Amino acid sequence: MANFPKTIHFTGLNTPVGIEWSARNLDVIGDIPAEVDGAFFRAVPDPAVPPMFADDIVLSGDGMVARFAISGGKVDYAIRYVETERYKLEREARRALFGQYRNPFTDDPAAQGKDRTVANTTPVWHAGRLFMTKEDGLGYEINPHTLETIGRWNYYGALRSQTFTAHPRIDPQTGEMFFFGYEAGGLCTKDVAYCIADKDGNLTSEQWFEQPYCSTIHDFAISEKYAIFPIFPTTADLERLKAGGAHWAHQQELESWVGIMPRYGKVEEMRWFRGRPGISAFHLVNAFDDGDLVHLDLCLSDTNAFGFMREAGGIQRDQREIGGGLTRWTFDMSKDGESYAERVMGPPGDMPRLRDVDQGRPYRAAWYMSMNPQGGPPLPGGPVGAAFNAMLRIEPGNGRIDMMPLDFGMAISEPVHVPSATPDHDGWLLAVVDRQSGDDMFQSELWIVEAEDIAKGAIARVPMPLPMRAQVHGSWVSRAQLDGARVQQAERVA
């Protein structure tokens, strides 16, 4: 295509920007707390060239890594493309070489056998390294000081899996990173690689198992004793791909599954629980142990949230008709059988955020994005085409729910959490908020919010001088972590 299509994937907040830029000393309205000292990294899909097909989607956009660098109340910003093999090939060709979303059979011959990932989903920090990840390939290491791309990361050749999840889990006490890759053995295989890297970043375990069918396992969870793999009926089919069809199609009548194994055990110990057909969840809040019980909290919906995945499965439903809510599943590991208990805890929503110290353990509060009932229609944009316009804070122990509603014509992306050293202080949340300022015109701000009192809104705001495309996920990296980065000072570019 000579130009970008006029679809929801390339208009509104999803309008391509394609500019690498940086700025120092951005304006700050209000006061940024001194403890907010570090970097907020964001994963931003932004296609560098128009797509090959008019029905391309936002998730195909080239990955850009963005950074808000914050210290002493001052804010700098920078954004650069992740120089994946795909990005460099298309930049050189000045046109699209890769075809439909995750379908190599639709690629230009010049792209055959090349790395298709765009590394556009999640910035991951572990053991002094920053990675940009997307679950269809390996991660790319990024210099956290310059945002330069260092290269594809496979643990010095030790990792056998062809893929790396966008949602690893890091134990706050051991420093280990637990992660997985689905389609680990190749396109449409049922292979899942379950892996552990120690606190120093060494790969210490990689075990493979087969899931019941080839599904998109976007997220998983750990407790102190278990690793939990939810399997939802959005499936891949090799023959469909060879015919030029979609990688993913949701099967509403197909049952779901949950696999649970000891997190330091063998995959042969995996126990499978049978769930309701047709349900879907892309993001999990947390899991934790309670004696013989394992609780899993997740953002559940009664069908797939992505329109292109529903439609590929023959499901025609308006986005506003999708039901669901923040849900707790409870598994009794002392009893035989495939069933588990289910309880709805909060309104529908997604993009949950937990304090890092609560990972895999009982938690007092979590935050997630939702819709403001008085906020009017959502802004067009984001991965599913409709942006969130409210933030919720939930205390699962007592059911309390607080809301930070946004006004008409506003949207909010997933936040990151910044801890406080004060024991009775819940820290802060950082998120980008967008406001429509005219036809196809939007203004963006970075908001800093008290995590324990989100209802009062931002305590500080940073207006952005240029348009910003909607992010997928983000990560907070403290000043101490940045100072301990594996990339040495001598490798920084002024």
CSV table of C-alpha atoms in Angstrom, one decimal:
chain,number,residue,atom,x,y,z
A,1,MET,CA,0.0,0.0,0.0
A,2,ALA,CA,1.2,3.6,-0.7
A,3,ASN,CA,-0.6,5.0,2.3
A,4,PHE,CA,-1.9,3.9,5.7
A,5,PRO,CA,-5.5,2.5,5.6
A,6,LYS,CA,-8.3,4.6,7.1
A,7,THR,CA,-9.3,1.9,9.6
A,8,ILE,CA,-9.4,1.9,13.4
A,9,HIS,CA,-5.9,0.4,13.5
A,10,PHE,CA,-4.4,3.5,11.8
A,11,THR,CA,-6.6,6.4,12.9
A,12,GLY,CA,-7.6,8.1,16.2
A,13,LEU,CA,-5.0,7.3,18.9
A,14,ASN,CA,-3.6,4.6,16.6
A,15,THR,CA,-2.6,7.2,13.9
A,16,PRO,CA,1.0,6.4,12.9
A,17,VAL,CA,3.6,8.9,14.1
A,18,GLY,CA,6.9,7.3,13.1
A,19,ILE,CA,9.1,10.0,14.7
A,20,GLU,CA,12.2,9.2,16.8
A,21,TRP,CA,12.8,12.2,19.0
A,22,SER,CA,13.9,13.3,22.4
A,23,ALA,CA,13.5,16.4,24.7
A,24,ARG,CA,15.0,17.5,27.9
A,25,ASN,CA,13.3,19.4,30.8
A,26,LEU,CA,9.7,19.0,29.8
A,27,ASP,CA,7.2,21.3,31.5
A,28,VAL,CA,5.9,19.9,34.8
A,29,ILE,CA,2.6,21.1,36.3
A,30,GLY,CA,2.6,20.3,40.0
A,31,ASP,CA,5.4,18.6,42.0
A,32,ILE,CA,6.8,15.2,41.3
A,33,PRO,CA,7.7,13.4,44.5
A,34,ALA,CA,11.4,12.9,45.1
A,35,GLU,CA,11.0,9.1,45.3
A,36,VAL,CA,9.8,9.0,41.7
A,37,ASP,CA,13.4,8.6,40.5
A,38,GLY,CA,14.1,6.3,37.6
A,39,ALA,CA,12.7,5.5,34.1
A,40,PHE,CA,9.2,4.7,32.8
A,41,PHE,CA,9.7,2.6,29.7
A,42,ARG,CA,6.8,2.1,27.3
A,43,ALA,CA,6.2,-0.3,24.4
A,44,VAL,CA,4.6,1.6,21.5
A,45,PRO,CA,3.6,-0.1,18.2
A,46,ASP,CA,4.2,2.3,15.3
A,47,PRO,CA,4.5,1.1,11.7
A,48,ALA,CA,7.5,2.6,9.9
A,49,VAL,CA,6.0,1.9,6.5
A,50,PRO,CA,2.4,1.4,5.3
A,51,PRO,CA,1.3,-2.2,5.5
A,52,MET,CA,1.1,-4.7,2.6
A,53,PHE,CA,-2.7,-5.3,3.2
A,54,ALA,CA,-5.5,-3.0,4.0
A,55,ASP,CA,-6.8,-5.2,6.8
A,56,ASP,CA,-3.6,-5.1,8.8
A,57,ILE,CA,-3.9,-4.4,12.6
A,58,VAL,CA,-2.2,-2.3,15.2
A,59,LEU,CA,-0.4,-5.3,16.8
A,60,SER,CA,1.7,-5.5,13.6
A,61,GLY,CA,3.3,-2.1,14.1
A,62,ASP,CA,7.0,-1.9,14.5
A,63,GLY,CA,8.1,-1.7,18.1
A,64,MET,CA,9.2,1.6,19.5
A,65,VAL,CA,10.8,1.9,23.0
A,66,ALA,CA,9.9,5.1,24.8
A,67,ARG,CA,11.4,6.4,28.1
A,68,PHE,CA,10.4,9.0,30.6
A,69,ALA,CA,13.6,9.7,32.6
A,70,ILE,CA,12.6,11.3,35.9
A,71,SER,CA,15.0,12.7,38.6
A,72,GLY,CA,14.8,15.6,41.0
A,73,GLY,CA,11.4,16.5,39.7
A,74,LYS,CA,12.7,16.9,36.1
A,75,VAL,CA,11.5,14.9,33.2
A,76,ASP,CA,13.2,14.0,29.9
A,77,TYR,CA,11.7,12.0,27.1
A,78,ALA,CA,13.0,9.9,24.2
A,79,ILE,CA,11.6,7.3,21.8
A,80,ARG,CA,13.4,5.1,19.2
A,81,TYR,CA,12.5,2.2,17.0
A,82,VAL,CA,13.6,-1.3,18.1
A,83,GLU,CA,15.9,-2.3,15.3
A,84,THR,CA,14.6,-5.8,14.7
A,85,GLU,CA,15.6,-7.7,11.6
A,86,ARG,CA,12.1,-7.0,10.2
A,87,TYR,CA,12.4,-3.2,10.8
A,88,LYS,CA,15.8,-3.0,9.2
A,89,LEU,CA,14.8,-5.0,6.1
A,90,GLU,CA,11.7,-2.8,5.5
A,91,ARG,CA,13.5,0.4,6.3
A,92,GLU,CA,16.1,-0.5,3.6
A,93,ALA,CA,13.4,-1.5,1.1
A,94,ARG,CA,11.2,1.5,2.0
A,95,ARG,CA,8.1,-0.7,1.8
A,96,ALA,CA,6.4,-3.5,3.6
A,97,LEU,CA,8.0,-7.0,3.1
A,98,PHE,CA,6.0,-8.8,5.7
A,99,GLY,CA,2.4,-9.6,5.1
A,100,GLN,CA,-0.6,-10.5,7.3
A,101,TYR,CA,-0.3,-10.6,11.1
A,102,ARG,CA,1.8,-13.6,12.1
A,103,ASN,CA,1.4,-15.3,8.7
A,104,PRO,CA,4.7,-15.9,7.0
A,105,PHE,CA,3.0,-17.5,4.0
A,106,THR,CA,1.8,-14.0,2.9
A,107,ASP,CA,5.3,-12.4,3.0
A,108,ASP,CA,7.3,-11.0,0.1
A,109,PRO,CA,10.0,-13.5,-1.1
A,110,ALA,CA,12.6,-11.1,0.2
A,111,ALA,CA,11.3,-11.7,3.8
A,112,GLN,CA,11.3,-15.5,3.6
A,113,GLY,CA,13.0,-17.1,6.6
A,114,LYS,CA,13.6,-13.8,8.3
A,115,ASP,CA,12.7,-12.9,11.9
A,116,ARG,CA,9.1,-11.6,11.8
A,117,THR,CA,8.8,-10.2,15.4
A,118,VAL,CA,8.3,-6.5,15.8
A,119,ALA,CA,9.2,-6.5,19.6
A,120,ASN,CA,6.3,-4.1,20.3
A,121,THR,CA,4.5,-5.4,23.4
A,122,THR,CA,6.4,-5.2,26.7
A,123,PRO,CA,9.6,-3.6,28.1
A,124,VAL,CA,11.0,-6.3,30.5
A,125,TRP,CA,13.8,-5.5,33.0
A,126,HIS,CA,15.7,-8.3,34.6
A,127,ALA,CA,19.2,-8.8,36.0
A,128,GLY,CA,20.4,-5.4,34.8
A,129,ARG,CA,19.1,-5.8,31.2
A,130,LEU,CA,16.2,-4.2,29.3
A,131,PHE,CA,14.4,-6.2,26.7
A,132,MET,CA,11.6,-5.4,24.3
A,133,THR,CA,9.4,-8.4,23.8
A,134,LYS,CA,6.5,-9.7,21.7
A,135,GLU,CA,5.4,-13.3,22.1
A,136,ASP,CA,5.9,-14.4,18.5
A,137,GLY,CA,9.7,-14.3,18.8
A,138,LEU,CA,12.7,-13.7,21.0
A,139,GLY,CA,13.2,-10.5,22.9
A,140,TYR,CA,15.6,-7.7,21.8
A,141,GLU,CA,18.0,-6.3,24.3
A,142,ILE,CA,17.9,-2.5,24.5
A,143,ASN,CA,20.5,-0.1,25.9
A,144,PRO,CA,18.5,1.6,28.7
A,145,HIS,CA,20.6,4.7,28.6
A,146,THR,CA,20.5,5.4,24.9
A,147,LEU,CA,17.5,3.2,23.7
A,148,GLU,CA,19.8,1.7,21.1
A,149,THR,CA,19.1,-1.9,20.0
A,150,ILE,CA,21.8,-4.3,21.2
A,151,GLY,CA,20.4,-7.4,19.5
A,152,ARG,CA,18.2,-10.5,19.8
A,153,TRP,CA,18.5,-12.2,23.2
A,154,ASN,CA,18.6,-16.0,23.6
A,155,TYR,CA,20.7,-16.5,26.8
A,156,TYR,CA,23.9,-16.9,24.8
A,157,GLY,CA,22.4,-19.7,22.8
A,158,ALA,CA,21.1,-21.6,25.8
A,159,LEU,CA,17.4,-21.0,25.1
A,160,ARG,CA,15.9,-23.6,22.7
A,161,SER,CA,12.4,-22.0,22.5
A,162,GLN,CA,11.8,-19.9,19.4
A,163,THR,CA,9.5,-17.6,21.4
A,164,PHE,CA,9.5,-15.5,24.6
A,165,THR,CA,6.4,-14.3,26.4
A,166,ALA,CA,5.5,-10.6,26.7
A,167,HIS,CA,4.5,-11.4,30.4
A,168,PRO,CA,7.3,-13.0,32.5
A,169,ARG,CA,6.9,-13.0,36.2
A,170,ILE,CA,9.8,-12.0,38.6
A,171,ASP,CA,9.8,-13.2,42.2
A,172,PRO,CA,10.4,-10.2,44.5
A,173,GLN,CA,12.4,-12.3,47.0
A,174,THR,CA,14.5,-14.6,44.9
A,175,GLY,CA,14.9,-12.2,41.9
A,176,GLU,CA,14.3,-15.1,39.6
A,177,MET,CA,12.4,-14.6,36.4
A,178,PHE,CA,9.8,-17.2,35.4
A,179,PHE,CA,8.8,-17.1,31.8
A,180,PHE,CA,7.5,-19.3,28.9
A,181,GLY,CA,7.2,-19.4,25.1
A,182,TYR,CA,4.2,-20.9,23.3
A,183,GLU,CA,4.6,-22.2,19.7
A,184,ALA,CA,8.1,-22.8,21.1
A,185,GLY,CA,8.8,-25.5,18.5
A,186,GLY,CA,7.5,-23.5,15.5
A,187,LEU,CA,4.4,-22.1,13.8
A,188,CYS,CA,1.1,-23.6,15.2
A,189,THR,CA,2.8,-26.2,17.3
A,190,LYS,CA,1.3,-27.0,20.7
A,191,ASP,CA,4.8,-26.8,22.3
A,192,VAL,CA,5.2,-24.6,25.4
A,193,ALA,CA,8.6,-24.0,26.9
A,194,TYR,CA,8.6,-23.2,30.7
A,195,CYS,CA,11.8,-21.5,31.8
A,196,ILE,CA,13.5,-20.0,34.8
A,197,ALA,CA,16.4,-17.5,34.8
A,198,ASP,CA,18.2,-16.8,38.1
A,199,LYS,CA,18.7,-13.4,39.7
A,200,ASP,CA,21.9,-12.9,37.7
A,201,GLY,CA,20.1,-13.6,34.4
A,202,ASN,CA,21.4,-17.1,33.8
A,203,LEU,CA,19.0,-19.6,32.3
A,204,THR,CA,18.7,-22.4,34.9
A,205,SER,CA,15.7,-24.4,33.6
A,206,GLU,CA,13.8,-25.0,30.3
A,207,GLN,CA,11.1,-27.7,30.1
A,208,TRP,CA,8.7,-28.3,27.3
A,209,PHE,CA,5.1,-29.5,27.5
A,210,GLU,CA,2.1,-29.6,25.1
A,211,GLN,CA,-1.0,-27.5,25.7
A,212,PRO,CA,-4.4,-29.1,24.8
A,213,TYR,CA,-4.6,-27.1,21.5
A,214,CYS,CA,-2.5,-24.3,20.0
A,215,SER,CA,-3.8,-21.2,21.8
A,216,THR,CA,-2.6,-17.7,22.4
A,217,ILE,CA,-1.1,-17.9,25.9
A,218,HIS,CA,-0.6,-14.2,26.4
A,219,ASP,CA,0.0,-14.2,30.2
A,220,PHE,CA,0.6,-16.7,33.0
A,221,ALA,CA,1.1,-16.4,36.8
A,222,ILE,CA,3.2,-17.8,39.6
A,223,SER,CA,2.5,-18.3,43.3
A,224,GLU,CA,5.1,-19.2,45.8
A,225,LYS,CA,4.5,-22.9,45.0
A,226,TYR,CA,3.0,-23.1,41.5
A,227,ALA,CA,3.2,-22.0,37.9
A,228,ILE,CA,-0.3,-21.4,36.4
A,229,PHE,CA,-1.0,-21.5,32.6
A,230,PRO,CA,-4.6,-20.5,31.5
A,231,ILE,CA,-5.5,-21.8,28.1
A,232,PHE,CA,-8.3,-20.0,26.2
A,233,PRO,CA,-10.0,-21.1,22.9
A,234,THR,CA,-8.4,-18.6,20.5
A,235,THR,CA,-6.6,-21.1,18.3
A,236,ALA,CA,-4.1,-21.3,15.4
A,237,ASP,CA,-4.3,-23.6,12.4
A,238,LEU,CA,-1.4,-24.2,10.0
A,239,GLU,CA,-3.7,-25.0,7.0
A,240,ARG,CA,-5.6,-21.8,7.5
A,241,LEU,CA,-2.3,-19.9,7.5
A,242,LYS,CA,-1.1,-21.6,4.3
A,243,ALA,CA,-4.4,-20.6,2.7
A,244,GLY,CA,-3.7,-16.9,3.6
A,245,GLY,CA,-6.0,-16.8,6.6
A,246,ALA,CA,-5.8,-15.4,10.1
A,247,HIS,CA,-3.3,-16.8,12.6
A,248,TRP,CA,-5.9,-16.6,15.4
A,249,ALA,CA,-9.6,-17.5,15.4
A,250,HIS,CA,-11.7,-17.6,18.5
A,251,GLN,CA,-13.8,-20.8,18.9
A,252,GLN,CA,-16.7,-19.8,21.2
A,253,GLU,CA,-17.9,-23.4,21.7
A,254,LEU,CA,-14.4,-24.8,22.6
A,255,GLU,CA,-13.7,-25.4,26.3
A,256,SER,CA,-10.9,-23.6,28.2
A,257,TRP,CA,-8.3,-25.2,30.4
A,258,VAL,CA,-5.9,-24.2,33.3
A,259,GLY,CA,-2.6,-26.1,33.8
A,260,ILE,CA,-1.0,-25.9,37.2
A,261,MET,CA,2.4,-27.4,38.1
A,262,PRO,CA,4.9,-26.9,41.0
A,263,ARG,CA,7.0,-23.9,39.9
A,264,TYR,CA,10.2,-25.8,40.6
A,265,GLY,CA,8.8,-29.1,39.6
A,266,LYS,CA,8.6,-31.2,36.4
A,267,VAL,CA,6.2,-30.5,33.6
A,268,GLU,CA,5.0,-34.1,34.0
A,269,GLU,CA,3.5,-33.0,37.3
A,270,MET,CA,1.1,-30.6,35.4
A,271,ARG,CA,-2.5,-30.9,36.5
A,272,TRP,CA,-5.2,-29.8,34.1
A,273,PHE,CA,-8.5,-28.1,35.2
A,274,ARG,CA,-11.4,-27.9,32.7
A,275,GLY,CA,-13.1,-24.4,32.3
A,276,ARG,CA,-16.1,-22.9,30.6
A,277,PRO,CA,-16.2,-22.7,26.8
A,278,GLY,CA,-15.6,-19.5,24.9
A,279,ILE,CA,-14.2,-17.4,27.7
A,280,SER,CA,-11.0,-15.4,27.3
A,281,ALA,CA,-8.5,-13.4,29.4
A,282,PHE,CA,-5.3,-11.7,28.1
A,283,HIS,CA,-4.0,-10.4,31.4
A,284,LEU,CA,-3.8,-11.8,34.9
A,285,VAL,CA,-3.6,-9.7,38.1
A,286,ASN,CA,-1.8,-12.2,40.4
A,287,ALA,CA,-1.9,-15.7,41.9
A,288,PHE,CA,-1.2,-16.8,45.5
A,289,ASP,CA,-1.3,-19.8,47.8
A,290,ASP,CA,-3.8,-20.2,50.7
A,291,GLY,CA,-3.0,-23.5,52.3
A,292,ASP,CA,-4.1,-26.2,49.7
A,293,LEU,CA,-5.9,-23.5,47.7
A,294,VAL,CA,-4.4,-21.5,44.8
A,295,HIS,CA,-6.2,-18.2,43.9
A,296,LEU,CA,-5.9,-16.7,40.4
A,297,ASP,CA,-7.2,-13.2,39.8
A,298,LEU,CA,-7.7,-12.3,36.1
A,299,CYS,CA,-9.5,-9.9,33.8
A,300,LEU,CA,-12.0,-12.3,32.3
A,301,SER,CA,-14.5,-11.8,29.4
A,302,ASP,CA,-17.1,-14.1,27.9
A,303,THR,CA,-15.4,-14.0,24.5
A,304,ASN,CA,-12.2,-12.6,22.9
A,305,ALA,CA,-11.7,-8.9,23.3
A,306,PHE,CA,-10.1,-8.5,19.9
A,307,GLY,CA,-12.5,-8.0,17.1
A,308,PHE,CA,-10.3,-9.4,14.4
A,309,MET,CA,-9.8,-12.6,16.4
A,310,ARG,CA,-13.6,-12.9,17.0
A,311,GLU,CA,-14.5,-12.3,13.4
A,312,ALA,CA,-12.0,-14.9,12.2
A,313,GLY,CA,-14.0,-17.4,14.2
A,314,GLY,CA,-17.3,-16.2,12.8
A,315,ILE,CA,-18.3,-14.3,15.9
A,316,GLN,CA,-20.0,-11.0,15.2
A,317,ARG,CA,-20.4,-9.0,18.5
A,318,ASP,CA,-20.1,-5.3,19.2
A,319,GLN,CA,-17.3,-4.4,21.6
A,320,ARG,CA,-19.8,-2.9,24.0
A,321,GLU,CA,-21.7,-6.2,24.3
A,322,ILE,CA,-18.8,-8.2,25.7
A,323,GLY,CA,-19.5,-9.3,29.3
A,324,GLY,CA,-17.1,-10.2,32.1
A,325,GLY,CA,-15.3,-8.7,35.1
A,326,LEU,CA,-12.4,-9.0,37.4
A,327,THR,CA,-12.7,-12.6,38.5
A,328,ARG,CA,-11.1,-14.9,41.1
A,329,TRP,CA,-10.6,-18.6,40.3
A,330,THR,CA,-9.8,-20.9,43.2
A,331,PHE,CA,-8.2,-24.3,42.8
A,332,ASP,CA,-8.2,-26.9,45.6
A,333,MET,CA,-5.0,-28.8,45.0
A,334,SER,CA,-5.9,-31.3,47.8
A,335,LYS,CA,-8.9,-32.6,45.8
A,336,ASP,CA,-9.2,-34.7,42.7
A,337,GLY,CA,-11.2,-33.6,39.7
A,338,GLU,CA,-11.1,-30.9,37.0
A,339,SER,CA,-13.4,-28.3,38.5
A,340,TYR,CA,-12.6,-25.0,40.3
A,341,ALA,CA,-14.6,-22.2,42.0
A,342,GLU,CA,-15.3,-18.8,40.3
A,343,ARG,CA,-16.2,-15.5,41.9
A,344,VAL,CA,-16.6,-12.0,40.2
A,345,MET,CA,-14.7,-9.3,42.2
A,346,GLY,CA,-15.0,-6.2,40.1
A,347,PRO,CA,-16.3,-4.5,37.0
A,348,PRO,CA,-15.0,-5.4,33.5
A,349,GLY,CA,-11.6,-4.0,32.6
A,350,ASP,CA,-8.0,-4.9,31.7
A,351,MET,CA,-4.4,-3.8,31.9
A,352,PRO,CA,-4.0,-4.6,35.6
A,353,ARG,CA,-1.0,-3.4,37.7
A,354,LEU,CA,0.3,-4.9,40.9
A,355,ARG,CA,3.0,-3.8,43.3
A,356,ASP,CA,6.2,-5.7,42.3
A,357,VAL,CA,6.7,-6.8,46.0
A,358,ASP,CA,3.2,-8.6,45.9
A,359,GLN,CA,4.0,-10.8,42.9
A,360,GLY,CA,2.9,-14.4,43.6
A,361,ARG,CA,1.7,-13.5,47.2
A,362,PRO,CA,-1.4,-12.2,48.9
A,363,TYR,CA,-1.9,-8.6,48.0
A,364,ARG,CA,-3.8,-5.7,49.5
A,365,ALA,CA,-4.6,-3.7,46.4
A,366,ALA,CA,-4.3,-3.7,42.6
A,367,TRP,CA,-5.2,-1.3,39.8
A,368,TYR,CA,-6.7,-1.8,36.4
A,369,MET,CA,-8.3,0.2,33.5
A,370,SER,CA,-12.0,0.3,32.9
A,371,MET,CA,-14.8,2.5,31.6
A,372,ASN,CA,-16.3,5.5,33.3
A,373,PRO,CA,-20.2,5.1,33.1
A,374,GLN,CA,-20.5,8.9,32.8
A,375,GLY,CA,-17.5,9.3,30.5
A,376,GLY,CA,-19.3,9.2,27.2
A,377,PRO,CA,-18.1,7.0,24.2
A,378,PRO,CA,-14.5,5.9,24.4
A,379,LEU,CA,-11.8,7.4,22.2
A,380,PRO,CA,-10.9,5.3,19.2
A,381,GLY,CA,-7.6,3.7,19.6
A,382,GLY,CA,-5.5,1.2,21.5
A,383,PRO,CA,-5.0,-2.5,20.7
A,384,VAL,CA,-8.8,-3.3,20.7
A,385,GLY,CA,-9.9,-0.1,19.1
A,386,ALA,CA,-11.6,1.5,22.1
A,387,ALA,CA,-9.5,3.2,24.8
A,388,PHE,CA,-10.2,3.1,28.5
A,389,ASN,CA,-11.4,6.2,30.3
A,390,ALA,CA,-11.1,5.3,34.0
A,391,MET,CA,-8.7,3.7,36.5
A,392,LEU,CA,-10.0,1.4,39.3
A,393,ARG,CA,-8.3,0.5,42.5
A,394,ILE,CA,-9.6,-2.7,44.2
A,395,GLU,CA,-8.9,-4.2,47.6
A,396,PRO,CA,-9.8,-7.9,47.1
A,397,GLY,CA,-9.7,-8.6,50.9
A,398,ASN,CA,-12.7,-6.4,51.6
A,399,GLY,CA,-14.2,-5.7,48.1
A,400,ARG,CA,-13.5,-1.9,48.2
A,401,ILE,CA,-13.3,-0.3,44.8
A,402,ASP,CA,-12.2,3.3,44.1
A,403,MET,CA,-12.3,5.0,40.7
A,404,MET,CA,-10.4,7.8,39.0
A,405,PRO,CA,-12.9,8.8,36.2
A,406,LEU,CA,-11.8,10.8,33.2
A,407,ASP,CA,-13.8,13.4,31.5
A,408,PHE,CA,-15.5,13.0,28.1
A,409,GLY,CA,-12.9,12.8,25.3
A,410,MET,CA,-10.1,11.4,27.4
A,411,ALA,CA,-8.3,8.1,27.6
A,412,ILE,CA,-5.7,6.4,29.8
A,413,SER,CA,-3.1,3.7,29.1
A,414,GLU,CA,-1.8,1.0,31.5
A,415,PRO,CA,0.1,2.5,34.5
A,416,VAL,CA,3.3,1.6,36.2
A,417,HIS,CA,3.8,1.4,39.9
A,418,VAL,CA,6.5,3.3,41.8
A,419,PRO,CA,7.1,2.1,45.4
A,420,SER,CA,7.7,4.3,48.4
A,421,ALA,CA,10.2,3.7,51.1
A,422,THR,CA,7.7,4.9,53.7
A,423,PRO,CA,6.0,1.7,55.1
A,424,ASP,CA,2.5,3.1,55.3
A,425,HIS,CA,2.6,4.8,51.9
A,426,ASP,CA,1.3,2.9,48.8
A,427,GLY,CA,3.6,4.7,46.3
A,428,TRP,CA,2.6,6.2,43.0
A,429,LEU,CA,1.2,5.3,39.6
A,430,LEU,CA,2.5,6.8,36.3
A,431,ALA,CA,0.3,6.7,33.2
A,432,VAL,CA,-0.1,8.5,29.9
A,433,VAL,CA,-3.5,10.2,29.5
A,434,ASP,CA,-4.8,11.4,26.1
A,435,ARG,CA,-7.3,14.1,25.4
A,436,GLN,CA,-9.1,14.8,22.1
A,437,SER,CA,-8.4,18.4,21.1
A,438,GLY,CA,-10.1,18.4,17.6
A,439,ASP,CA,-11.0,16.2,14.7
A,440,ASP,CA,-8.3,13.5,14.6
A,441,MET,CA,-6.2,15.7,17.0
A,442,PHE,CA,-5.0,14.5,20.4
A,443,GLN,CA,-2.9,15.9,23.2
A,444,SER,CA,-1.0,13.6,25.7
A,445,GLU,CA,0.2,14.1,29.2
A,446,LEU,CA,2.2,12.0,31.7
A,447,TRP,CA,0.2,11.8,35.0
A,448,ILE,CA,1.6,11.0,38.4
A,449,VAL,CA,-1.1,9.7,40.8
A,450,GLU,CA,-1.2,8.8,44.5
A,451,ALA,CA,-1.6,5.0,44.3
A,452,GLU,CA,-3.7,4.9,47.5
A,453,ASP,CA,-6.0,7.8,46.6
A,454,ILE,CA,-6.5,7.7,42.9
A,455,ALA,CA,-9.9,9.5,43.1
A,456,LYS,CA,-8.2,12.9,43.6
A,457,GLY,CA,-6.5,12.6,40.2
A,458,ALA,CA,-3.1,13.7,39.2
A,459,ILE,CA,-0.7,15.4,41.6
A,460,ALA,CA,1.6,16.2,38.8
A,461,ARG,CA,1.2,16.4,35.0
A,462,VAL,CA,3.8,16.6,32.1
A,463,PRO,CA,2.3,17.9,28.9
A,464,MET,CA,3.9,16.4,25.8
A,465,PRO,CA,4.9,18.6,22.9
A,466,LEU,CA,4.3,16.1,20.1
A,467,PRO,CA,1.6,13.5,19.3
A,468,MET,CA,2.0,10.1,20.9
A,469,ARG,CA,0.7,6.8,19.7
A,470,ALA,CA,-1.1,4.5,22.1
A,471,GLN,CA,1.2,2.1,24.1
A,472,VAL,CA,0.6,-1.5,24.9
A,473,HIS,CA,2.6,-2.2,28.2
A,474,GLY,CA,5.1,-0.3,30.3
A,475,SER,CA,7.7,-0.9,33.1
A,476,TRP,CA,9.2,1.1,35.9
A,477,VAL,CA,13.0,0.8,36.5
A,478,SER,CA,14.4,2.5,39.6
A,479,ARG,CA,17.5,4.7,39.7
A,480,ALA,CA,19.3,2.0,41.6
A,481,GLN,CA,18.4,-0.5,38.9
A,482,LEU,CA,19.5,1.8,36.1
A,483,ASP,CA,22.8,2.5,37.9
A,484,GLY,CA,23.4,-1.3,38.0
A,485,ALA,CA,22.6,-1.9,34.3
A,486,ARG,CA,24.8,-4.4,32.5
A,487,VAL,CA,25.5,-1.9,29.8
A,488,GLN,CA,28.5,0.1,31.2
A,489,GLN,CA,28.9,3.8,31.3
A,490,ALA,CA,31.5,3.6,28.5
A,491,GLU,CA,28.9,2.2,26.2
A,492,ARG,CA,26.5,5.1,26.6
A,493,VAL,CA,26.2,7.6,23.8
A,494,ALA,CA,26.1,11.2,24.8
